[in-house]
Tab-separated table of C-alpha atoms and ligand atoms in Angstrom:
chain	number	residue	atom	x	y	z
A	1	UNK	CA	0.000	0.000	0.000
A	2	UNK	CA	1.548	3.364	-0.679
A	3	UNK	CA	1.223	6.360	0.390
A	4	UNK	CA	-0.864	9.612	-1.370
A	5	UNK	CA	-0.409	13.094	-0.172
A	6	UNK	CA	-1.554	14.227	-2.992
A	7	UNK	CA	-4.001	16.354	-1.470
A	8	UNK	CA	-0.720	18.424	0.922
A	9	UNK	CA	-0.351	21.704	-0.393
A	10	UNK	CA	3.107	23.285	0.033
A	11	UNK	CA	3.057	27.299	-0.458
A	12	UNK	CA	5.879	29.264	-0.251
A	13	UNK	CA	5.383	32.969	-0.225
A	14	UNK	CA	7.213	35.571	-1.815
A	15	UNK	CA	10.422	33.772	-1.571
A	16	UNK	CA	13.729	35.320	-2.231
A	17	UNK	CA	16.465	33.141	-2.633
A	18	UNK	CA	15.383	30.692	-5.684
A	19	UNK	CA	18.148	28.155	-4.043
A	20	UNK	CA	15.781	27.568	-0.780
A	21	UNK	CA	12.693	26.676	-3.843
A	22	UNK	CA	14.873	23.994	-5.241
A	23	UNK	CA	15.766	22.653	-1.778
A	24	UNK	CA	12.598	22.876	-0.597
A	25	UNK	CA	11.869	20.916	-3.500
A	26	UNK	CA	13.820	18.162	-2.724
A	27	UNK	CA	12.932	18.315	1.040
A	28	UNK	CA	9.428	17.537	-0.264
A	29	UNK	CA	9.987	14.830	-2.676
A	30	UNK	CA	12.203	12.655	-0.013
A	31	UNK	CA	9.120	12.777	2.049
A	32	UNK	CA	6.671	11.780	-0.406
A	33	UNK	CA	5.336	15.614	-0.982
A	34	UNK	CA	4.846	16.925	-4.607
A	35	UNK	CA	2.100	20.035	-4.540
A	36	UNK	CA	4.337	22.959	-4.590
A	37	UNK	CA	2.470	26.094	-5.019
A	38	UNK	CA	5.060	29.226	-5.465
A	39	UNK	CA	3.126	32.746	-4.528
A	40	UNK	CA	5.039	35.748	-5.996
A	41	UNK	CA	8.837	34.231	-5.859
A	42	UNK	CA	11.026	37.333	-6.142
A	43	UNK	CA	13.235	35.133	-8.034
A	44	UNK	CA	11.586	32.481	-10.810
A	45	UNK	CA	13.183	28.826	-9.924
A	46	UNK	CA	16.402	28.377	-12.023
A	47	UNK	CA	19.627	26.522	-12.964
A	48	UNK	CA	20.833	26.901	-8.984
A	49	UNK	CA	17.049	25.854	-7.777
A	50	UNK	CA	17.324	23.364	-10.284
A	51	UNK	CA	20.628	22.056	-9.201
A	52	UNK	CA	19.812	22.021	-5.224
A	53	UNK	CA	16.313	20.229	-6.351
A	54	UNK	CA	18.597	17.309	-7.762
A	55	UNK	CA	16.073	14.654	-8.035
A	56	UNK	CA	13.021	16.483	-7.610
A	57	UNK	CA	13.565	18.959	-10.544
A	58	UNK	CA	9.876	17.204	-11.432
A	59	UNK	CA	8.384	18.569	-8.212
A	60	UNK	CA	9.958	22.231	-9.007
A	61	UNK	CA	8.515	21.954	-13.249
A	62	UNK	CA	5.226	21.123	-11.801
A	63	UNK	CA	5.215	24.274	-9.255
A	64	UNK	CA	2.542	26.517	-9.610
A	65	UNK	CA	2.862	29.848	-9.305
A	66	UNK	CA	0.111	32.457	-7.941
A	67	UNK	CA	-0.019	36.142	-6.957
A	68	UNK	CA	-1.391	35.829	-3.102
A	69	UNK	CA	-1.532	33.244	-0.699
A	70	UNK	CA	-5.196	33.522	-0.614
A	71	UNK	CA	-5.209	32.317	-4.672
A	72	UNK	CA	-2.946	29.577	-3.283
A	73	UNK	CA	-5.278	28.489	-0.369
A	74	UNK	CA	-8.692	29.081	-1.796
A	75	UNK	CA	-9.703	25.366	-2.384
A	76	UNK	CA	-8.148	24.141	1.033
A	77	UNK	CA	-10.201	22.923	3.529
A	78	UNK	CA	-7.748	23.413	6.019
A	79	UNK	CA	-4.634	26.003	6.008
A	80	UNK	CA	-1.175	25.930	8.547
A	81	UNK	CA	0.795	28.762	8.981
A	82	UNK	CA	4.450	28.472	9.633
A	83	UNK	CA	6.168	31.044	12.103
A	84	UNK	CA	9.558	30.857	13.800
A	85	UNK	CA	8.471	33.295	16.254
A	86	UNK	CA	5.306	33.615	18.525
A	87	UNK	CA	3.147	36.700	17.211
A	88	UNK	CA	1.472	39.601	18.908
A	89	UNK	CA	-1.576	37.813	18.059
A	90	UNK	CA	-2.091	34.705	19.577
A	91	UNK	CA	-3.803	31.844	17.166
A	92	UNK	CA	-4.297	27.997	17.753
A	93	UNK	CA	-0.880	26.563	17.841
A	94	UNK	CA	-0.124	23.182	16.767
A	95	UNK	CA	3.333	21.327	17.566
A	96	UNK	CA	4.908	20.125	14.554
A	97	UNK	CA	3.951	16.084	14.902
A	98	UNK	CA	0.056	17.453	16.085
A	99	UNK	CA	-0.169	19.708	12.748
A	100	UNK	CA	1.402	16.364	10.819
A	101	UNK	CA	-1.361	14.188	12.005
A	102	UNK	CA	-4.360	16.910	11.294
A	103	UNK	CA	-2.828	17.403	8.022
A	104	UNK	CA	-3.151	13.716	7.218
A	105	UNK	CA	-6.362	13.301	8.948
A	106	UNK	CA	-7.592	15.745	6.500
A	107	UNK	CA	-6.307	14.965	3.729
A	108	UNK	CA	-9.034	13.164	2.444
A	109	UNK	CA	-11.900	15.535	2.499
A	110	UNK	CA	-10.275	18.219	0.656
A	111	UNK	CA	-6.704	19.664	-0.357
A	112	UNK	CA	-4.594	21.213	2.831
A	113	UNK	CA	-2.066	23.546	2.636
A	114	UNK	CA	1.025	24.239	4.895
A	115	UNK	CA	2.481	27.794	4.286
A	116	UNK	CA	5.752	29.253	4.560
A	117	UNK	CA	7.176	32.766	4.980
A	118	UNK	CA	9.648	34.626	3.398
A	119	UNK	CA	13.242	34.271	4.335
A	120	UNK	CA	13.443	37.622	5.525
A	121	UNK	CA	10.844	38.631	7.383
A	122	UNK	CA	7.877	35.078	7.396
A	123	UNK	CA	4.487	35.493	7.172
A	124	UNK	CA	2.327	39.023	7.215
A	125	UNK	CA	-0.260	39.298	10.462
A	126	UNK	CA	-3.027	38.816	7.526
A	127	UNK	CA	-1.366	36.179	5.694
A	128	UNK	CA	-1.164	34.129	9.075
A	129	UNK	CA	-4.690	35.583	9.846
A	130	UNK	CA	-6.261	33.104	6.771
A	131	UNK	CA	-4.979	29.931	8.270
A	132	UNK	CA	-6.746	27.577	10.765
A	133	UNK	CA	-3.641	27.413	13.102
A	134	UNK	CA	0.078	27.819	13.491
A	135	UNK	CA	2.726	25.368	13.891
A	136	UNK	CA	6.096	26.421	15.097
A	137	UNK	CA	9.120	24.118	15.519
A	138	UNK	CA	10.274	24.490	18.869
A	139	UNK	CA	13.529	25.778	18.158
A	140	UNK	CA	16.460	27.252	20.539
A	141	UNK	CA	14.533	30.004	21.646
A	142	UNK	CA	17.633	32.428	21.061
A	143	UNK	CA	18.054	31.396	17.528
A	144	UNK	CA	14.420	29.555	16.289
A	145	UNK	CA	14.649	30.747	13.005
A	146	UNK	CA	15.688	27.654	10.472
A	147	UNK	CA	16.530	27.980	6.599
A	148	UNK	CA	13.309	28.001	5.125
A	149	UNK	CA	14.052	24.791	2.954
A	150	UNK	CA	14.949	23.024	6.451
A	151	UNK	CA	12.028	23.660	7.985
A	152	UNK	CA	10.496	22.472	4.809
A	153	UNK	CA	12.221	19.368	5.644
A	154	UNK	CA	10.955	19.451	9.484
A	155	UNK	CA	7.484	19.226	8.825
A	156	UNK	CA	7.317	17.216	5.891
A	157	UNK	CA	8.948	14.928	7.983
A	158	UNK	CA	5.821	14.527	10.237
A	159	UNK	CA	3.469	14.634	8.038
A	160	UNK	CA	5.387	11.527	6.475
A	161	UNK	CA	5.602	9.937	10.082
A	162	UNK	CA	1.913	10.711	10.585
A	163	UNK	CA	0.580	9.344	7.348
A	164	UNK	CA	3.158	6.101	7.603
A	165	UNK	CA	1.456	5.754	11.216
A	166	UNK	CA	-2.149	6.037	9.978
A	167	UNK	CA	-1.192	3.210	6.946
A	168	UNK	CA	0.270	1.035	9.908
A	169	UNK	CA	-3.176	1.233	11.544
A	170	UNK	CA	-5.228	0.326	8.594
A	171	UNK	CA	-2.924	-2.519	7.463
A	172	UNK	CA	-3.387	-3.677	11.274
A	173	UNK	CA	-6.852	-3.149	11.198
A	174	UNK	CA	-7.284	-5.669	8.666
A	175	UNK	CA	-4.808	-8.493	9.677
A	176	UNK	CA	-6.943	-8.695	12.955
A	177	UNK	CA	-9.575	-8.859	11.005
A	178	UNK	CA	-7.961	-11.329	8.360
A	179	UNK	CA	-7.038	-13.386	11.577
A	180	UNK	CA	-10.972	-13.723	13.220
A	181	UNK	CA	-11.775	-14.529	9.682
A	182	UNK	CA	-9.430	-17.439	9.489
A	183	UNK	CA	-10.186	-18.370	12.750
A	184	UNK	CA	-13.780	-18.670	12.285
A	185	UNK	CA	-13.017	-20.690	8.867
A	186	UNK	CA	-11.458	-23.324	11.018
A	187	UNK	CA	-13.995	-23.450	13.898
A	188	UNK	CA	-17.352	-23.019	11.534
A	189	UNK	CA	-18.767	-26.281	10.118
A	190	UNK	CA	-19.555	-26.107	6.960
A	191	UNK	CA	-23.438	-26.515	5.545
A	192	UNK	CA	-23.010	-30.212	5.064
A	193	UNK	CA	-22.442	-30.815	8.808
A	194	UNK	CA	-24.805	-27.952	9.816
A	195	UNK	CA	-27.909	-29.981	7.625
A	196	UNK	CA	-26.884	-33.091	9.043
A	197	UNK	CA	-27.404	-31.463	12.552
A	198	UNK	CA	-30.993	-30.621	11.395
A	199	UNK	CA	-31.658	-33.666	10.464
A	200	UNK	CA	-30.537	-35.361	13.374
A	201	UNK	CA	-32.395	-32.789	15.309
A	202	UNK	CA	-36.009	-33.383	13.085
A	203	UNK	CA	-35.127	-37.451	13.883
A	204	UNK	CA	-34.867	-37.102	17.544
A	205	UNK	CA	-37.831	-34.764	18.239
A	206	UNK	CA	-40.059	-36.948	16.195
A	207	UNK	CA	-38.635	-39.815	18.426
A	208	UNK	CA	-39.352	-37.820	21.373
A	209	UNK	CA	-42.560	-36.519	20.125
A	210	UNK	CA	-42.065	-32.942	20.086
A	211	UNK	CA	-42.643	-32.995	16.737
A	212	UNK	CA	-45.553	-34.579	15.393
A	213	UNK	CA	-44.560	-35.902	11.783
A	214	UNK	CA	-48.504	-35.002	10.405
A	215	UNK	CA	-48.127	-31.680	11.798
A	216	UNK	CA	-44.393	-30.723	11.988
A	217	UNK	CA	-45.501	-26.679	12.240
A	218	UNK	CA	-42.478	-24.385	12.429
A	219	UNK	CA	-40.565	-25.861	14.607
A	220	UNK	CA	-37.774	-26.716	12.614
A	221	UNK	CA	-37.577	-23.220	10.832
A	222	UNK	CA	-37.393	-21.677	14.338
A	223	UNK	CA	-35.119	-24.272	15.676
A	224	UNK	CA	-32.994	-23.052	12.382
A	225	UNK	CA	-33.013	-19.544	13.071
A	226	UNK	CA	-32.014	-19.462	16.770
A	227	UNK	CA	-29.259	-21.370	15.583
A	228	UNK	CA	-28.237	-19.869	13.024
A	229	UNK	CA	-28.452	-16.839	14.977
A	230	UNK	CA	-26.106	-18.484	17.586
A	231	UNK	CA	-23.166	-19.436	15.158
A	232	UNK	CA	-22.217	-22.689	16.724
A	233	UNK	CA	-19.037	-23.872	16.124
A	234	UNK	CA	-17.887	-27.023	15.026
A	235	UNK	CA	-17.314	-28.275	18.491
A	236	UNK	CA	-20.479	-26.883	20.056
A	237	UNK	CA	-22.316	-28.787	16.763
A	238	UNK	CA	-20.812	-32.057	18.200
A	239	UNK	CA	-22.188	-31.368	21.404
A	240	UNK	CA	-25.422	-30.584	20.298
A	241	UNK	CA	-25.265	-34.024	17.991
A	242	UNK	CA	-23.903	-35.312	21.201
A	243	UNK	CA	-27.221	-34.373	23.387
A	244	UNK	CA	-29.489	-35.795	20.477
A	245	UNK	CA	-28.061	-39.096	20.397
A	246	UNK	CA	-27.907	-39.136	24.267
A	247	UNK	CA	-32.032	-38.157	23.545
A	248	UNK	CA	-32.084	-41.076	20.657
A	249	UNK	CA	-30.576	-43.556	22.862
A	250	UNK	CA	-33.342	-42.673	26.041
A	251	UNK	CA	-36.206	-42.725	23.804
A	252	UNK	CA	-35.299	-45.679	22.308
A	253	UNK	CA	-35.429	-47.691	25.797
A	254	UNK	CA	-38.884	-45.938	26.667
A	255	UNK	CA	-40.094	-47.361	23.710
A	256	UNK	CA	-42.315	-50.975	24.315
B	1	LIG	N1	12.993	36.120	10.143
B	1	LIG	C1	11.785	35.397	9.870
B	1	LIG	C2	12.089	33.942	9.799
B	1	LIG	C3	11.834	33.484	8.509
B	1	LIG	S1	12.463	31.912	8.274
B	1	LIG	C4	10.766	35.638	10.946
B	1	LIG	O1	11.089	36.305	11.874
B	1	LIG	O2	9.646	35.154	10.856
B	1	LIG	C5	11.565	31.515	6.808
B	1	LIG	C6	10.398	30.613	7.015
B	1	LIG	O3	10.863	29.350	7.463
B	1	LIG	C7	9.401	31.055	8.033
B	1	LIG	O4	8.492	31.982	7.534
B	1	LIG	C8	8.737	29.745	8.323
B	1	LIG	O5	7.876	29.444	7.266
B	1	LIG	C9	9.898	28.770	8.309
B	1	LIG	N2	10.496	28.606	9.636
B	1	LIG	C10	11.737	28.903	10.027
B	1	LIG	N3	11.926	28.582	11.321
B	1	LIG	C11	10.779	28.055	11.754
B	1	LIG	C12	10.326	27.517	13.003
B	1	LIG	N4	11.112	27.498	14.072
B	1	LIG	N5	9.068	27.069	13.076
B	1	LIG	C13	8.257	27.073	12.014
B	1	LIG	N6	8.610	27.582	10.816
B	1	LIG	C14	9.851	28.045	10.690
């Protein structure tokens, strides 16, 4: 099973050095990402954002480029701002593995977006105002601020972690589920030996006389449907075959 994040939105805004695009690029790509959505670059990706995208030059070709982060978030249904600093304003905060698992959670309803700021100076107040929360990386407080491409790297890194842990959970989900299966394979008799229960069971109440073979009524069909409901297993069918020919063998010596 692999993995899809097709639906996480990388936007970087108004970034300066074309360099941190290409590594940013690459950051992605190691970690599964590929939407990269460039909003007013100062400087178009080019033979240096190339070179430091190295194997991800496909992720940087397929970049698309708008004028505001609001054109780049429109169709989101959930938007993360970055910030390597707390703000005047204070917003939900996420920690970086929290806003990898909401992103994946997500991820399936509609496109998310994680949003980074400019090199020199991050996100504007409203820029940060149009996302859902913030996630910071909790950096040495007297120097928090990474390259931009590295903390790239950071969170893609959890969202990868998060979305490998949610595919671990749905591949377990179904072995247990794969195991009662088998289990119950083993342990449920098949229709053959079920029928010849009935029939056993029709035999002995028509020895005891429970069941009058003129008028049989719906005995059977209800003696069918409790059991059914009941699921025996192939040990608790011997039983039961077990009690009938006990019932066979005492109506046998009642009889004259
Ligand atoms: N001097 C800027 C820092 C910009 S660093 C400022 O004061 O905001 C460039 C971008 O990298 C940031 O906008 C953010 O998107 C990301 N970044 C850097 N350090 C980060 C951190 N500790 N937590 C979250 N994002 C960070």
């Amino acid at each position: 099973m692999s993995i899809s994040l097709k639906n996480v939105r990388i936007v970087l805004v108004n970034t300066s050095d074309c360099r941190n695009i290409g590594s940013a690029a690459r950051a992605m790509k190691t970690m599964g990402l590929s939407q990269l959505v460039l909003v007013n670059p100062v400087e178009m990706p080019n033979g240096q954002a190339q070179a430091l995208a190295a194997g991800a030059t496909d992720v940087l070709a397929s970049a698309q480029v708008v004028a505001t982060v609001q054109d780049a978030v429109k169709d989101c249904g959930l938007v993360i701002g970055t910030s390597a600093r707390s703000r005047t304003l204070p917003w939900p905060m996420l920690e970086p593995r929290e806003c990898g698992e909401k992103l994946v959670s997500e991820m399936n309803d509609f496109p998310v977006a994680l949003v980074f700021g400019r090199e020199s100076s991050g996100l504007t107040n409203e820029e940060l105002q149009l996302c859902h929360f913030h996630v910071q990386i909790p950096a040495n407080p007297e120097y928090s601020s990474l390259n931009l491409a590295m903390a790239v790297q950071t969170l893609s890194y959890e969202i990868r972690m998060n979305a490998l842990a949610a595919q671990k959970q749905t591949v377990d989900k179904i072995k247990t589920a794969d195991a009662i299966n088998d289990r119950m394979e083993d342990e449920y008799p098949v229709v053959e030996e079920i029928e010849r229960m009935y029939q056993h069971f029709e035999e002995a109440l028509k020895g005891t006389g429970f069941i009058t073979p003129s008028h049989p009524g719906l005995v059977m069909t209800k003696l069918r449907r409790l059991l059914n409901r009941a699921r025996p297993d192939v040990k608790e069918v011997r039983m039961l075959r077990g009690i009938l020919s006990s019932v066979d063998k005492a109506s046998a010596n009642k009889k004259p």
